[in-house]
Coordinates of N, CA and C in Angstrom, one line a residue:
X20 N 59.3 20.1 80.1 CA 60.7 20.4 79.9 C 61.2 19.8 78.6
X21 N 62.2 20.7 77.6 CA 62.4 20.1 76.6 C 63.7 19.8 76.8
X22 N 64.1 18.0 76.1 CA 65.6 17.7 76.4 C 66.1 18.0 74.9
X23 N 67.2 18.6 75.2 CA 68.3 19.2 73.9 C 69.5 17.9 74.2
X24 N 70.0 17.7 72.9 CA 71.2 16.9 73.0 C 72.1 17.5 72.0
X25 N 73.5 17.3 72.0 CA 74.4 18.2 71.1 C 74.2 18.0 69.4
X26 N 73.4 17.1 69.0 CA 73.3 16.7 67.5 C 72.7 17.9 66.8
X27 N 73.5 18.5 65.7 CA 73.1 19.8 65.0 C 71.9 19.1 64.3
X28 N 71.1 20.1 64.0 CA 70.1 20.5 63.6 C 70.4 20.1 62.1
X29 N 69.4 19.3 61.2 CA 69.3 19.2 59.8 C 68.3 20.2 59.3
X30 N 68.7 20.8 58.2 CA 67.9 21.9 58.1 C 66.5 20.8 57.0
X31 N 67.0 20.4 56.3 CA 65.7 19.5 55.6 C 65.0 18.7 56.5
X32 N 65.3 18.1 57.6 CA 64.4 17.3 58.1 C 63.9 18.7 59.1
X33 N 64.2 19.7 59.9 CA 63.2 19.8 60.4 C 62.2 20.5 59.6
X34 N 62.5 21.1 58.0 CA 61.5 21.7 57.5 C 60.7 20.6 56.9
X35 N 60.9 19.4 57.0 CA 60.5 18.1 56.3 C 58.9 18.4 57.1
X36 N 59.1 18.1 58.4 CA 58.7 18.2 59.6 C 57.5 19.1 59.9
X37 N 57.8 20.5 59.5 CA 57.4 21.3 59.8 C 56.0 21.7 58.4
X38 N 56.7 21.0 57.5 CA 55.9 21.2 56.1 C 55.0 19.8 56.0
X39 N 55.2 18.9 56.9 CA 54.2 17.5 56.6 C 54.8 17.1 55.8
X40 N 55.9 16.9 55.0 CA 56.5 16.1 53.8 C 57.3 15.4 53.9
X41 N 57.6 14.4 53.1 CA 58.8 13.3 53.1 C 60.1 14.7 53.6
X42 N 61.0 13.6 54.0 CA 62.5 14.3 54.1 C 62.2 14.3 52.6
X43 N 64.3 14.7 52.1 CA 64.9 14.8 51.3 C 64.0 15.5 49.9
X44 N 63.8 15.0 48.9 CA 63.2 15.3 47.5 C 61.7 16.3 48.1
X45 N 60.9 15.5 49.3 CA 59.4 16.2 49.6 C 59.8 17.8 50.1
X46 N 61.0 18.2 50.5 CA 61.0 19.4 50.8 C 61.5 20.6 50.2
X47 N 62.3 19.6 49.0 CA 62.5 20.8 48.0 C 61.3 20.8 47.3
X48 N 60.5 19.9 46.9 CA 59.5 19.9 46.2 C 58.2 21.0 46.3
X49 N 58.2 20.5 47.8 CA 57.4 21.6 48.5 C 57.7 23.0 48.5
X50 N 58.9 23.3 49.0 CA 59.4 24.7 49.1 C 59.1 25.2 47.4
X51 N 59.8 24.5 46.2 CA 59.7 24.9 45.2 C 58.2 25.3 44.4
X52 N 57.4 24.6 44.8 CA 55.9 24.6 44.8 C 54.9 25.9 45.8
X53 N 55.6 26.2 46.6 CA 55.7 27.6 47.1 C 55.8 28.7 46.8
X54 N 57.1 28.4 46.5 CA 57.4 29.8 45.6 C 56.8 29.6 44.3
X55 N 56.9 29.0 43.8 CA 56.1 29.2 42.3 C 54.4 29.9 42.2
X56 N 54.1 29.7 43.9 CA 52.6 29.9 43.8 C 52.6 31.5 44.0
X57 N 53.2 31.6 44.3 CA 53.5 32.9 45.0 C 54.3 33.7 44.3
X58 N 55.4 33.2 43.5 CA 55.7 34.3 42.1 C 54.6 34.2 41.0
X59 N 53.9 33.0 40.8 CA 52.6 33.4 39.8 C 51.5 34.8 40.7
X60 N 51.3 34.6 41.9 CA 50.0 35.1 42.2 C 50.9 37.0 42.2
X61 N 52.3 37.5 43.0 CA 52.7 38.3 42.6 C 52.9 39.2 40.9
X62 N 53.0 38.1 40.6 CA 53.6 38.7 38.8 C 51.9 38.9 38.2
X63 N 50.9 38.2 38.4 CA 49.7 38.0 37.8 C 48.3 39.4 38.4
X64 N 49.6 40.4 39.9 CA 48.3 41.1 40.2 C 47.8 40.7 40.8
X65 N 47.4 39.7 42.1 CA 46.2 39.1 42.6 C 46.5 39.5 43.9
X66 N 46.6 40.9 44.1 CA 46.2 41.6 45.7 C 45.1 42.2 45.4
X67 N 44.3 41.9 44.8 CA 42.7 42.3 44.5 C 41.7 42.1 45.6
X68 N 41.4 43.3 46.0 CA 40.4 42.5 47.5 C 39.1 42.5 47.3
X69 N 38.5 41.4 48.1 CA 37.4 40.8 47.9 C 36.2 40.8 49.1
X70 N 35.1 40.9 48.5 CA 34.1 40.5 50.2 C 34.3 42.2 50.8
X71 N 34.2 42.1 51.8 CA 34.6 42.8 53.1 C 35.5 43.8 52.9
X72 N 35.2 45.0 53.1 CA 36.6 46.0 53.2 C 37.4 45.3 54.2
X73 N 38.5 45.9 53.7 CA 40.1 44.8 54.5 C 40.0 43.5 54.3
X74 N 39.1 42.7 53.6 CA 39.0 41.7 53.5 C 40.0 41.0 52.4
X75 N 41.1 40.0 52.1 CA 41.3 39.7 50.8 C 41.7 38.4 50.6
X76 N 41.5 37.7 49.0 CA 40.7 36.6 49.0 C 42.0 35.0 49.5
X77 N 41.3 34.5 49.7 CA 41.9 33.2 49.7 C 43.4 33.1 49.5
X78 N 43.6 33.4 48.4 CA 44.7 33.0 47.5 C 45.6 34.0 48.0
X79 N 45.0 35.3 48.6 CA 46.5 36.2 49.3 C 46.4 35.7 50.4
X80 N 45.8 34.8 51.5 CA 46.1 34.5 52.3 C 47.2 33.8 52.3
X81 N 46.9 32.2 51.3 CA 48.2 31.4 51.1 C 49.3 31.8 50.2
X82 N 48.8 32.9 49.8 CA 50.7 33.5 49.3 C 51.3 34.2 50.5
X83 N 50.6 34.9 51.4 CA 51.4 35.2 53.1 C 52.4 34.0 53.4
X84 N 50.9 33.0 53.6 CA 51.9 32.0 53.9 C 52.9 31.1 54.1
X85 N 53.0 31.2 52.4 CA 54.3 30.8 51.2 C 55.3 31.4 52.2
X86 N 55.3 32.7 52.0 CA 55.8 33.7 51.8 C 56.4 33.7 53.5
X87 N 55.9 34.0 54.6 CA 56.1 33.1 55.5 C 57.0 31.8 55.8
X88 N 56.7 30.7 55.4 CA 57.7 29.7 54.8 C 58.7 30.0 54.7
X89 N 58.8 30.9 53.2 CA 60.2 30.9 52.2 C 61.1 31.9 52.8
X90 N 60.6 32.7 54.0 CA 61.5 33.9 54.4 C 62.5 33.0 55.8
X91 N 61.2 32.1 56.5 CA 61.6 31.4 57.5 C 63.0 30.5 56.8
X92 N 62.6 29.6 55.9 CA 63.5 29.0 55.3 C 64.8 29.4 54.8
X93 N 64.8 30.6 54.3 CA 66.3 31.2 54.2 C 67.0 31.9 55.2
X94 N 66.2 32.2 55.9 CA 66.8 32.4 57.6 C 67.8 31.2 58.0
X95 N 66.8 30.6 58.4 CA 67.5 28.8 58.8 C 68.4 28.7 58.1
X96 N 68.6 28.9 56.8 CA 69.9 28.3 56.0 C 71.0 28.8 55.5
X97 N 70.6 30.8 56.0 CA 71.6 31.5 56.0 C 72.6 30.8 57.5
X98 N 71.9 31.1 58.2 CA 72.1 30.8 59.9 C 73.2 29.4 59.6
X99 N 72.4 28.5 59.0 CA 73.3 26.7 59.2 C 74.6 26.8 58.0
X100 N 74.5 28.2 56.7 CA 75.7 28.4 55.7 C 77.3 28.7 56.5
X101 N 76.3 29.7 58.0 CA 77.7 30.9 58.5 C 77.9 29.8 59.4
X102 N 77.6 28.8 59.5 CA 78.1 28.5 61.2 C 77.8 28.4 62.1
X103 N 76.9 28.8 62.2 CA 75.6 29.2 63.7 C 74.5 28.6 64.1
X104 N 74.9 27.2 63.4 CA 73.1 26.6 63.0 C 72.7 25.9 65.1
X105 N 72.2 26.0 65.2 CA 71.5 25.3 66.5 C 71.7 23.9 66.6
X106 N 71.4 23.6 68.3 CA 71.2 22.2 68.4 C 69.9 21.4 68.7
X107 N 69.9 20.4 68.8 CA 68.3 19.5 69.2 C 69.0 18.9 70.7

């Protein structure tokens, strides 16, 4: 059973949390390190597949799941901009 108490949700600590990283400075840092990997690997071409038909390499995996990340993350912070953010 999970216990909820009325204290709103901080959007940095739980992605602090959710990313392994310090609060505060570790999660922009991360997030920003993210996207960057993932605007280089988009802008540079690197959906080149490899191995295996359907197979493709490494590096589009972890731009998924940048990408992943960065969509979750603006969700959450659209959500906690309007008003609506959740409680713990």
């Amino acid at each position: 059973m999970t216990r909820r108490s009325s204290a709103p949700l901080d959007l940095a600590d739980v992605y602090a949390e959710r990313l392994g990283v310090e609060p505060g400075e570790g999660v922009r840092d991360e997030l920003q390190a993210r996207f960057e990997h993932l605007s280089r690997f988009l802008l540079t071409g690197g959906m080149s597949r490899q191995g295996k038909a359907g197979a493709v390499s490494a590096e589009a995996a972890t731009a998924y799941g940048d990408l992943w990340v960065l969509t979750g993350f603006l969700a959450d912070a659209r959500t906690a901009l309007t008003g609506s953010e959740g409680t713990r």
